[in-house]
Tab-separated table of C-alpha atoms in Angstrom:
chain	number	residue	atom	x	y	z
A	1	UNK	CA	74.578	194.415	-50.184
A	2	UNK	CA	77.857	196.306	-50.622
A	3	UNK	CA	81.174	194.849	-51.690
A	4	UNK	CA	82.528	194.701	-48.117
A	5	UNK	CA	79.432	192.946	-46.787
A	6	UNK	CA	79.454	190.481	-49.674
A	7	UNK	CA	83.127	189.696	-49.123
A	8	UNK	CA	82.566	189.159	-45.412
A	9	UNK	CA	79.624	186.807	-46.074
A	10	UNK	CA	81.519	184.806	-48.719
A	11	UNK	CA	84.663	184.496	-46.597
A	12	UNK	CA	82.852	183.825	-43.290
A	13	UNK	CA	84.232	187.022	-41.783
A	14	UNK	CA	87.662	185.562	-41.027
A	15	UNK	CA	90.467	188.121	-40.931
A	16	UNK	CA	92.817	185.934	-42.911
A	17	UNK	CA	90.175	185.207	-45.536
A	18	UNK	CA	89.320	188.898	-45.789
A	19	UNK	CA	92.980	189.561	-46.510
A	20	UNK	CA	92.831	187.016	-49.311
A	21	UNK	CA	89.756	188.684	-50.738
A	22	UNK	CA	91.480	192.051	-50.611
A	23	UNK	CA	94.379	190.634	-52.616
A	24	UNK	CA	91.981	189.407	-55.261
A	25	UNK	CA	90.155	192.722	-55.454
A	26	UNK	CA	93.318	194.723	-56.154
A	27	UNK	CA	93.111	196.465	-59.505
A	28	UNK	CA	89.585	195.268	-60.237
A	29	UNK	CA	86.878	197.694	-61.340
A	30	UNK	CA	84.105	195.071	-61.245
A	31	UNK	CA	84.242	194.462	-57.502
A	32	UNK	CA	80.591	193.545	-57.033
A	33	UNK	CA	80.420	191.134	-59.952
A	34	UNK	CA	83.728	189.589	-58.919
A	35	UNK	CA	82.413	188.898	-55.430
A	36	UNK	CA	79.520	186.957	-56.958
A	37	UNK	CA	82.088	184.683	-58.648
A	38	UNK	CA	84.472	184.652	-55.684
A	39	UNK	CA	85.838	181.128	-55.252
A	40	UNK	CA	88.962	179.311	-54.209
A	41	UNK	CA	90.276	178.870	-57.735
A	42	UNK	CA	90.895	182.594	-58.305
A	43	UNK	CA	94.560	182.729	-59.293
A	44	UNK	CA	95.484	185.450	-56.810
A	45	UNK	CA	94.114	183.415	-53.929
A	46	UNK	CA	95.784	180.257	-55.177
A	47	UNK	CA	99.135	181.984	-55.581
A	48	UNK	CA	98.921	183.566	-52.148
A	49	UNK	CA	97.926	180.402	-50.355
A	50	UNK	CA	100.481	178.230	-52.092
A	51	UNK	CA	103.359	180.680	-51.674
A	52	UNK	CA	102.570	182.187	-48.282
A	53	UNK	CA	101.001	179.217	-46.512
A	54	UNK	CA	101.743	175.845	-48.033
A	55	UNK	CA	105.285	176.667	-49.113
A	56	UNK	CA	106.204	177.703	-45.570
A	57	UNK	CA	104.887	174.597	-43.812
A	58	UNK	CA	107.103	171.696	-42.757
A	59	UNK	CA	106.640	168.732	-45.068
A	60	UNK	CA	104.594	166.689	-42.537
A	61	UNK	CA	102.154	169.570	-42.011
A	62	UNK	CA	101.908	170.310	-45.717
A	63	UNK	CA	101.168	166.645	-46.431
A	64	UNK	CA	98.567	166.582	-43.671
A	65	UNK	CA	96.837	169.686	-45.051
A	66	UNK	CA	96.643	168.331	-48.579
A	67	UNK	CA	95.473	164.840	-47.656
A	68	UNK	CA	92.926	165.879	-45.036
A	69	UNK	CA	91.377	168.390	-47.439
A	70	UNK	CA	89.233	165.619	-48.964
A	71	UNK	CA	87.196	165.768	-45.724
A	72	UNK	CA	84.283	168.128	-45.173
A	73	UNK	CA	84.903	167.996	-41.426
A	74	UNK	CA	87.943	166.989	-39.431
A	75	UNK	CA	88.643	165.200	-36.196
A	76	UNK	CA	91.898	163.634	-35.038
A	77	UNK	CA	91.047	159.916	-35.407
A	78	UNK	CA	89.424	160.457	-38.810
A	79	UNK	CA	92.441	162.410	-40.049
A	80	UNK	CA	94.719	159.625	-38.774
A	81	UNK	CA	92.725	157.051	-40.740
A	82	UNK	CA	92.861	159.128	-43.923
A	83	UNK	CA	96.520	160.209	-43.717
A	84	UNK	CA	97.743	156.877	-42.258
A	85	UNK	CA	99.407	158.732	-39.373
A	86	UNK	CA	98.841	159.148	-35.640
A	87	UNK	CA	99.279	162.879	-35.055
A	88	UNK	CA	95.981	164.225	-36.360
A	89	UNK	CA	94.695	165.685	-33.076
A	90	UNK	CA	97.997	167.416	-32.355
A	91	UNK	CA	98.225	168.954	-35.815
A	92	UNK	CA	94.630	170.194	-35.677
A	93	UNK	CA	95.302	171.900	-32.342
A	94	UNK	CA	98.486	173.437	-33.735
A	95	UNK	CA	96.661	174.699	-36.831
A	96	UNK	CA	93.972	176.258	-34.672
A	97	UNK	CA	96.552	177.977	-32.449
A	98	UNK	CA	98.253	179.317	-35.576
A	99	UNK	CA	94.892	180.643	-36.843
A	100	UNK	CA	95.542	178.725	-40.038
A	101	UNK	CA	92.123	178.705	-41.728
A	102	UNK	CA	90.593	176.186	-39.319
A	103	UNK	CA	87.018	176.573	-38.001
A	104	UNK	CA	85.956	174.678	-34.825
A	105	UNK	CA	82.582	172.964	-35.107
A	106	UNK	CA	81.972	172.240	-31.419
A	107	UNK	CA	82.850	173.625	-28.011
A	108	UNK	CA	85.058	170.644	-27.142
A	109	UNK	CA	87.411	171.330	-30.050
A	110	UNK	CA	86.963	167.796	-31.387
A	111	UNK	CA	85.564	168.587	-34.844
A	112	UNK	CA	86.791	171.234	-37.263
A	113	UNK	CA	86.612	172.189	-40.893
A	114	UNK	CA	88.840	174.264	-43.143
A	115	UNK	CA	87.762	177.663	-44.395
A	116	UNK	CA	86.020	177.049	-47.692
A	117	UNK	CA	88.569	179.087	-49.633
A	118	UNK	CA	91.473	177.195	-48.125
A	119	UNK	CA	89.808	173.820	-48.684
A	120	UNK	CA	89.166	174.679	-52.341
A	121	UNK	CA	92.846	175.410	-52.878
A	122	UNK	CA	94.087	172.359	-50.990
A	123	UNK	CA	91.819	170.060	-52.995
A	124	UNK	CA	92.917	171.609	-56.271
A	125	UNK	CA	96.556	171.283	-55.232
A	126	UNK	CA	96.407	167.590	-54.259
A	127	UNK	CA	94.508	166.788	-57.448
A	128	UNK	CA	97.300	168.466	-59.407
A	129	UNK	CA	100.160	166.902	-57.436
A	130	UNK	CA	98.880	163.417	-56.535
A	131	UNK	CA	95.692	162.618	-58.474
A	132	UNK	CA	96.063	158.858	-57.942
A	133	UNK	CA	96.132	159.310	-54.162
A	134	UNK	CA	92.770	161.100	-53.930
A	135	UNK	CA	90.537	158.004	-54.443
A	136	UNK	CA	92.522	156.146	-51.769
A	137	UNK	CA	92.005	159.008	-49.309
A	138	UNK	CA	88.258	158.916	-49.954
A	139	UNK	CA	88.218	155.136	-49.511
A	140	UNK	CA	89.960	155.455	-46.138
A	141	UNK	CA	87.465	158.097	-45.073
A	142	UNK	CA	84.571	155.875	-46.154
A	143	UNK	CA	85.932	152.952	-44.150
A	144	UNK	CA	86.341	155.106	-41.028
A	145	UNK	CA	82.804	156.441	-41.308
A	146	UNK	CA	81.435	152.929	-41.855
A	147	UNK	CA	83.178	151.709	-38.688
A	148	UNK	CA	81.531	154.558	-36.801
A	149	UNK	CA	78.034	153.857	-38.210
A	150	UNK	CA	77.878	157.138	-40.141
A	151	UNK	CA	76.272	155.831	-43.318
A	152	UNK	CA	75.747	159.089	-45.187
A	153	UNK	CA	79.406	160.115	-45.000
A	154	UNK	CA	80.599	156.568	-45.740
A	155	UNK	CA	78.500	156.449	-48.911
A	156	UNK	CA	79.481	159.937	-50.052
A	157	UNK	CA	83.197	159.196	-49.778
A	158	UNK	CA	82.798	155.909	-51.660
A	159	UNK	CA	81.017	157.795	-54.402
A	160	UNK	CA	83.798	160.404	-54.418
A	161	UNK	CA	86.325	157.565	-54.752
A	162	UNK	CA	84.239	156.230	-57.663
A	163	UNK	CA	84.145	152.900	-55.850
A	164	UNK	CA	80.594	152.282	-56.973
A	165	UNK	CA	80.357	148.612	-55.947
A	166	UNK	CA	81.306	149.529	-52.395
A	167	UNK	CA	78.924	152.512	-52.450
A	168	UNK	CA	76.087	150.218	-53.529
A	169	UNK	CA	76.986	147.739	-50.782
A	170	UNK	CA	76.941	150.499	-48.154
A	171	UNK	CA	73.571	151.710	-49.436
A	172	UNK	CA	72.184	148.182	-49.107
A	173	UNK	CA	73.442	148.034	-45.519
A	174	UNK	CA	71.715	151.344	-44.804
A	175	UNK	CA	68.359	150.400	-46.341
A	176	UNK	CA	66.917	148.747	-43.190
A	177	UNK	CA	67.465	151.888	-41.114
A	178	UNK	CA	66.296	154.153	-43.940
A	179	UNK	CA	63.172	152.078	-44.409
A	180	UNK	CA	62.438	151.996	-40.683
A	181	UNK	CA	62.836	155.757	-40.286
A	182	UNK	CA	61.422	156.672	-43.706
A	183	UNK	CA	64.535	158.572	-44.811
A	184	UNK	CA	63.925	157.940	-48.503
A	185	UNK	CA	65.120	161.404	-49.464
A	186	UNK	CA	68.671	160.533	-48.400
A	187	UNK	CA	68.596	157.210	-50.257
A	188	UNK	CA	67.190	158.844	-53.384
A	189	UNK	CA	70.068	161.343	-53.391
A	190	UNK	CA	72.583	158.505	-53.161
A	191	UNK	CA	70.964	156.492	-55.921
A	192	UNK	CA	70.915	159.431	-58.288
A	193	UNK	CA	74.686	159.731	-57.805
A	194	UNK	CA	75.221	156.019	-58.481
A	195	UNK	CA	75.637	154.828	-62.096
A	196	UNK	CA	72.448	153.154	-63.244
A	197	UNK	CA	74.132	149.843	-64.041
A	198	UNK	CA	75.323	149.631	-60.422
A	199	UNK	CA	71.747	150.199	-59.247
A	200	UNK	CA	70.422	147.511	-61.589
A	201	UNK	CA	72.954	144.941	-60.347
A	202	UNK	CA	71.501	145.255	-56.850
A	203	UNK	CA	68.027	143.749	-56.404
A	204	UNK	CA	67.444	145.673	-53.189
A	205	UNK	CA	68.456	149.042	-54.650
A	206	UNK	CA	66.480	148.421	-57.848
A	207	UNK	CA	63.302	147.693	-55.913
A	208	UNK	CA	63.594	150.620	-53.532
A	209	UNK	CA	64.608	153.033	-56.288
A	210	UNK	CA	61.501	152.017	-58.187
A	211	UNK	CA	59.343	152.597	-55.127
A	212	UNK	CA	60.754	156.083	-54.627
A	213	UNK	CA	60.166	156.903	-58.287
A	214	UNK	CA	56.539	155.894	-57.845
A	215	UNK	CA	56.185	157.982	-54.694
A	216	UNK	CA	57.512	160.989	-56.607
A	217	UNK	CA	54.873	160.421	-59.303
A	218	UNK	CA	56.640	158.345	-61.974
A	219	UNK	CA	54.459	155.227	-62.046
A	220	UNK	CA	55.734	154.083	-65.441
A	221	UNK	CA	59.329	153.863	-64.150
A	222	UNK	CA	58.352	151.713	-61.163
A	223	UNK	CA	57.519	148.390	-62.813
A	224	UNK	CA	60.750	148.108	-64.863
A	225	UNK	CA	62.754	148.572	-61.659
A	226	UNK	CA	60.839	145.736	-60.009
A	227	UNK	CA	61.542	143.603	-63.066
A	228	UNK	CA	65.249	144.489	-62.718
A	229	UNK	CA	65.180	143.400	-59.077
A	230	UNK	CA	63.595	140.050	-59.876
A	231	UNK	CA	66.042	139.431	-62.746
A	232	UNK	CA	69.004	140.197	-60.478
A	233	UNK	CA	67.704	137.766	-57.865
A	234	UNK	CA	67.104	135.053	-60.440
A	235	UNK	CA	70.510	135.548	-62.090
A	236	UNK	CA	72.484	134.570	-58.977
A	237	UNK	CA	73.540	130.920	-59.479
A	238	UNK	CA	72.778	128.442	-56.718
A	239	UNK	CA	75.577	128.339	-54.168
A	240	UNK	CA	77.177	131.543	-55.387
A	241	UNK	CA	77.850	134.503	-53.135
A	242	UNK	CA	76.776	137.728	-54.845
A	243	UNK	CA	78.339	140.887	-53.431
A	244	UNK	CA	75.095	142.011	-51.854
A	245	UNK	CA	74.701	143.040	-48.241
A	246	UNK	CA	73.135	140.172	-46.299
A	247	UNK	CA	70.280	142.147	-44.775
A	248	UNK	CA	66.744	141.304	-43.790
A	249	UNK	CA	65.643	143.428	-46.745
A	250	UNK	CA	67.427	141.069	-49.140
A	251	UNK	CA	65.950	137.972	-47.494
A	252	UNK	CA	62.385	139.313	-47.614
A	253	UNK	CA	62.708	141.041	-50.984
A	254	UNK	CA	60.355	138.697	-52.932
A	255	UNK	CA	57.529	139.568	-50.517
A	256	UNK	CA	58.477	143.248	-50.621
A	257	UNK	CA	58.334	143.238	-54.428
A	258	UNK	CA	54.863	141.693	-54.272
A	259	UNK	CA	53.772	144.443	-51.858
A	260	UNK	CA	55.207	147.044	-54.235
A	261	UNK	CA	53.330	145.511	-57.151
A	262	UNK	CA	50.174	145.768	-55.058
A	263	UNK	CA	50.932	149.431	-54.420
A	264	UNK	CA	51.401	150.026	-58.151
A	265	UNK	CA	48.103	148.311	-58.955
A	266	UNK	CA	46.372	150.362	-56.262
A	267	UNK	CA	47.842	153.584	-57.635
A	268	UNK	CA	46.468	152.653	-61.069
A	269	UNK	CA	43.004	151.894	-59.694
A	270	UNK	CA	43.351	148.162	-60.376
A	271	UNK	CA	41.420	146.694	-57.434
A	272	UNK	CA	41.687	143.072	-58.565
A	273	UNK	CA	45.427	143.411	-59.231
A	274	UNK	CA	45.948	145.023	-55.829
A	275	UNK	CA	44.280	142.059	-54.106
A	276	UNK	CA	46.188	139.502	-56.206
A	277	UNK	CA	49.626	140.946	-55.446
A	278	UNK	CA	48.808	141.554	-51.771
A	279	UNK	CA	47.767	137.916	-51.306
A	280	UNK	CA	50.931	136.770	-53.049
A	281	UNK	CA	52.953	138.948	-50.658
A	282	UNK	CA	51.281	137.257	-47.682
A	283	UNK	CA	52.100	133.849	-49.173
A	284	UNK	CA	55.759	134.841	-49.586
A	285	UNK	CA	56.169	136.596	-46.237
A	286	UNK	CA	57.334	134.645	-43.232
A	287	UNK	CA	55.422	134.808	-39.928
A	288	UNK	CA	57.899	137.339	-38.522
A	289	UNK	CA	58.146	139.477	-41.654
A	290	UNK	CA	55.889	142.034	-40.038
A	291	UNK	CA	56.683	144.856	-42.464
A	292	UNK	CA	55.667	142.903	-45.576
A	293	UNK	CA	52.652	141.430	-43.805
A	294	UNK	CA	51.586	144.875	-42.647
A	295	UNK	CA	51.906	146.332	-46.137
A	296	UNK	CA	50.041	143.461	-47.809
A	297	UNK	CA	47.264	143.483	-45.204
A	298	UNK	CA	46.927	147.240	-45.576
A	299	UNK	CA	46.359	146.907	-49.318
A	300	UNK	CA	43.746	144.200	-48.761
A	301	UNK	CA	41.988	146.627	-46.421
A	302	UNK	CA	42.035	149.277	-49.150
A	303	UNK	CA	40.534	146.723	-51.539
A	304	UNK	CA	37.689	146.077	-49.091
A	305	UNK	CA	37.131	149.811	-48.721
A	306	UNK	CA	37.120	150.328	-52.494
A	307	UNK	CA	34.474	147.600	-52.718
A	308	UNK	CA	32.318	149.430	-50.179
A	309	UNK	CA	32.826	147.172	-47.150
A	310	UNK	CA	34.129	149.729	-44.678
A	311	UNK	CA	33.776	147.471	-41.638
A	312	UNK	CA	35.868	144.695	-43.245
A	313	UNK	CA	38.345	147.407	-44.216
A	314	UNK	CA	38.501	148.624	-40.608
A	315	UNK	CA	39.133	145.146	-39.224
A	316	UNK	CA	41.783	144.361	-41.823
A	317	UNK	CA	43.544	147.720	-41.612
A	318	UNK	CA	43.683	147.474	-37.823
A	319	UNK	CA	45.601	144.207	-38.308
A	320	UNK	CA	47.937	145.987	-40.736
A	321	UNK	CA	48.720	148.704	-38.192
A	322	UNK	CA	49.393	146.021	-35.577
A	323	UNK	CA	51.921	144.411	-37.946
A	324	UNK	CA	53.661	147.742	-38.484
A	325	UNK	CA	53.835	148.142	-34.712
A	326	UNK	CA	55.345	144.657	-34.386
A	327	UNK	CA	57.910	145.602	-37.046
A	328	UNK	CA	58.948	148.617	-34.980
A	329	UNK	CA	58.100	150.900	-37.902
A	330	UNK	CA	56.770	153.810	-35.884
A	331	UNK	CA	56.658	156.324	-38.743
A	332	UNK	CA	54.426	154.126	-40.908
A	333	UNK	CA	52.374	153.064	-37.901
A	334	UNK	CA	51.617	156.684	-37.043
A	335	UNK	CA	50.981	157.700	-40.666
A	336	UNK	CA	48.582	154.758	-41.026
A	337	UNK	CA	46.484	156.320	-38.285
A	338	UNK	CA	45.337	158.834	-40.914
A	339	UNK	CA	43.911	156.058	-43.127
A	340	UNK	CA	42.367	154.286	-40.160
A	341	UNK	CA	40.755	157.546	-39.016
A	342	UNK	CA	39.410	158.101	-42.544
A	343	UNK	CA	37.766	154.695	-42.350
A	344	UNK	CA	36.158	155.473	-38.993
A	345	UNK	CA	34.855	158.734	-40.436
A	346	UNK	CA	33.398	156.811	-43.372
A	347	UNK	CA	31.787	154.442	-40.862
A	348	UNK	CA	30.120	157.421	-39.140
A	349	UNK	CA	32.284	157.363	-36.016
A	350	UNK	CA	34.070	160.762	-35.903
A	351	UNK	CA	34.621	160.550	-32.135
A	352	UNK	CA	36.636	157.345	-32.605
A	353	UNK	CA	38.690	159.038	-35.324
A	354	UNK	CA	39.420	161.976	-33.007
A	355	UNK	CA	40.568	159.658	-30.205
A	356	UNK	CA	42.867	157.822	-32.627
A	357	UNK	CA	44.408	161.105	-33.739
A	358	UNK	CA	44.881	162.364	-30.195
A	359	UNK	CA	46.673	159.204	-29.050
A	360	UNK	CA	48.844	159.057	-32.155
A	361	UNK	CA	49.775	162.740	-31.963
A	362	UNK	CA	50.803	162.349	-28.329
A	363	UNK	CA	53.145	159.495	-29.293
A	364	UNK	CA	54.470	161.358	-32.345
A	365	UNK	CA	55.266	164.542	-30.448
A	366	UNK	CA	57.079	162.523	-27.778
A	367	UNK	CA	59.421	161.146	-30.485
A	368	UNK	CA	60.191	164.505	-32.130
A	369	UNK	CA	62.057	164.949	-35.420
A	370	UNK	CA	62.557	161.266	-36.334
A	371	UNK	CA	58.800	160.971	-36.940
A	372	UNK	CA	58.207	164.528	-38.198
A	373	UNK	CA	56.658	163.402	-41.485
A	374	UNK	CA	54.072	161.299	-39.621
A	375	UNK	CA	53.368	164.124	-37.182
A	376	UNK	CA	52.684	166.433	-40.131
A	377	UNK	CA	50.222	163.897	-41.575
A	378	UNK	CA	48.429	163.692	-38.225
A	379	UNK	CA	48.067	167.474	-38.002
A	380	UNK	CA	46.541	167.550	-41.487
A	381	UNK	CA	44.045	164.837	-40.547
A	382	UNK	CA	43.019	166.656	-37.365
A	383	UNK	CA	42.623	169.893	-39.315
A	384	UNK	CA	40.107	168.211	-41.615
A	385	UNK	CA	37.964	167.147	-38.660
A	386	UNK	CA	38.213	170.652	-37.143
A	387	UNK	CA	37.092	172.203	-40.425
A	388	UNK	CA	34.142	169.827	-40.648
A	389	UNK	CA	33.107	170.880	-37.139
A	390	UNK	CA	33.411	174.584	-38.062
A	391	UNK	CA	36.554	175.376	-36.034
A	392	UNK	CA	38.512	177.077	-38.836
A	393	UNK	CA	41.031	178.702	-36.495
A	394	UNK	CA	42.093	175.348	-35.069
A	395	UNK	CA	42.136	173.823	-38.553
A	396	UNK	CA	44.506	176.517	-39.772
A	397	UNK	CA	46.749	176.141	-36.722
A	398	UNK	CA	47.136	172.420	-37.383
A	399	UNK	CA	47.892	173.076	-41.051
A	400	UNK	CA	50.516	175.671	-40.138
A	401	UNK	CA	52.116	173.171	-37.777
A	402	UNK	CA	52.053	170.521	-40.500
A	403	UNK	CA	53.724	172.904	-42.969
A	404	UNK	CA	56.519	173.683	-40.493
A	405	UNK	CA	57.106	169.980	-39.861
A	406	UNK	CA	56.951	169.184	-43.556
A	407	UNK	CA	59.945	171.425	-44.219
A	408	UNK	CA	62.077	169.136	-42.030
A	409	UNK	CA	60.508	165.849	-43.064
A	410	UNK	CA	61.555	163.439	-45.773
A	411	UNK	CA	59.666	162.773	-48.990
A	412	UNK	CA	56.088	161.641	-48.357
A	413	UNK	CA	53.268	160.199	-50.398
A	414	UNK	CA	50.591	162.330	-48.722
A	415	UNK	CA	51.720	165.901	-49.350
A	416	UNK	CA	48.690	166.446	-51.543
A	417	UNK	CA	46.367	166.176	-48.525
A	418	UNK	CA	47.749	169.379	-47.043
A	419	UNK	CA	46.710	171.292	-50.163
A	420	UNK	CA	43.272	169.651	-50.173
A	421	UNK	CA	42.798	170.712	-46.558
A	422	UNK	CA	44.028	174.257	-47.232
A	423	UNK	CA	41.743	174.498	-50.239
A	424	UNK	CA	38.718	173.498	-48.191
A	425	UNK	CA	39.602	175.990	-45.457
A	426	UNK	CA	39.955	178.744	-48.065
A	427	UNK	CA	36.567	177.799	-49.515
A	428	UNK	CA	34.987	177.838	-46.048
A	429	UNK	CA	36.417	181.324	-45.532
A	430	UNK	CA	34.853	182.567	-48.788
A	431	UNK	CA	37.973	182.600	-50.973
A	432	UNK	CA	37.138	180.281	-53.893
A	433	UNK	CA	40.080	181.426	-56.037
A	434	UNK	CA	42.592	180.512	-53.357
A	435	UNK	CA	40.771	177.198	-52.918
A	436	UNK	CA	41.132	176.512	-56.648
A	437	UNK	CA	44.842	177.386	-56.521
A	438	UNK	CA	45.391	174.837	-53.746
A	439	UNK	CA	43.415	172.190	-55.603
A	440	UNK	CA	45.462	172.808	-58.739
A	441	UNK	CA	48.569	172.026	-56.695
A	442	UNK	CA	46.804	168.951	-55.289
A	443	UNK	CA	46.140	167.685	-58.786
A	444	UNK	CA	49.806	168.024	-59.757
A	445	UNK	CA	50.908	166.142	-56.647
């Protein structure tokens, strides 16, 4: 890539931004290496923007530019909330007409963003001029996003404001939706940005953080997080009002923790411990706590299977899937089809397993991206049956589809199965080395 092409890519091809880049390149012999470092804090760009743009704006426009720069994207009502004014839409339209470093994000001209170079300079300038105002601007943005049910942006602005108690509260509010839609990747990103003491003060966040650590392979970190959650619950005095979001997840957390302890025992191969914690979860769960009941019943089914009673496992796991359905947890319901199909295969009923997969895949494909991770799991399961029947072409097609879906899906506990299936296909095609490579990856996962 030449210098001109690199500049155009870095500056989004805007004429004004290209002019800024040209200013910065004047007198430089290391053009290519400079482009690699090209950013909004280059002093030539800063000087130009401040002197030729900001310095020539009326005070209301200049103030608007600086304050709204904390936003990644702009729309009139959001800008009004952040700047505490009522002219956001008009100013955005005027900035666009003036070709002043504003990029429309939709055809209706409702959402915009600043050119990255311009935004970099504005943010640096307001931090230099009014550092104490910046957290307040982020707090206003967070409140606006919360009112409009945009949890990710609300959390990110609270984190940027370093208002960690509010960020934790917003995360707790979002947990039910995240849990229902299996969007753990988003929650994990938030939690990693939250100071650990703020996580530990929240029983809900402690428990779910521990679960995600286990899913990503860190079993040893899981149990201490569950202990943290139980300590936080026990530490709240009777009649007090801890600053926790009053969600169903908080109310049912004791049962959820018991389910998680069952999952940890199961991951460690502790069959007796799995059964003990699962039964405790059922004792703690209310009759309408379908998610906890489904999880606990599912682990009892796995206990029966581990003990060799596949028909008891089938009956029990079918009840677990019914509970997940009653909870409205479609992603887990569909993913559980894979386990249920495995049980039918173990019982010598491959035709029943195929019918289960076909029905589940039809439902999954009708729901699209929100259940992509489950759809990927289903394709892997079908591929295994196709390989067993000798249809390697169909098996590979399902695995390719699963891989494409997996790129869009959230974190999942069953990624290893894709590599097992690919390894077996490679072996069936006479490529043992490739099979071993896939199985090595399986072992790591």
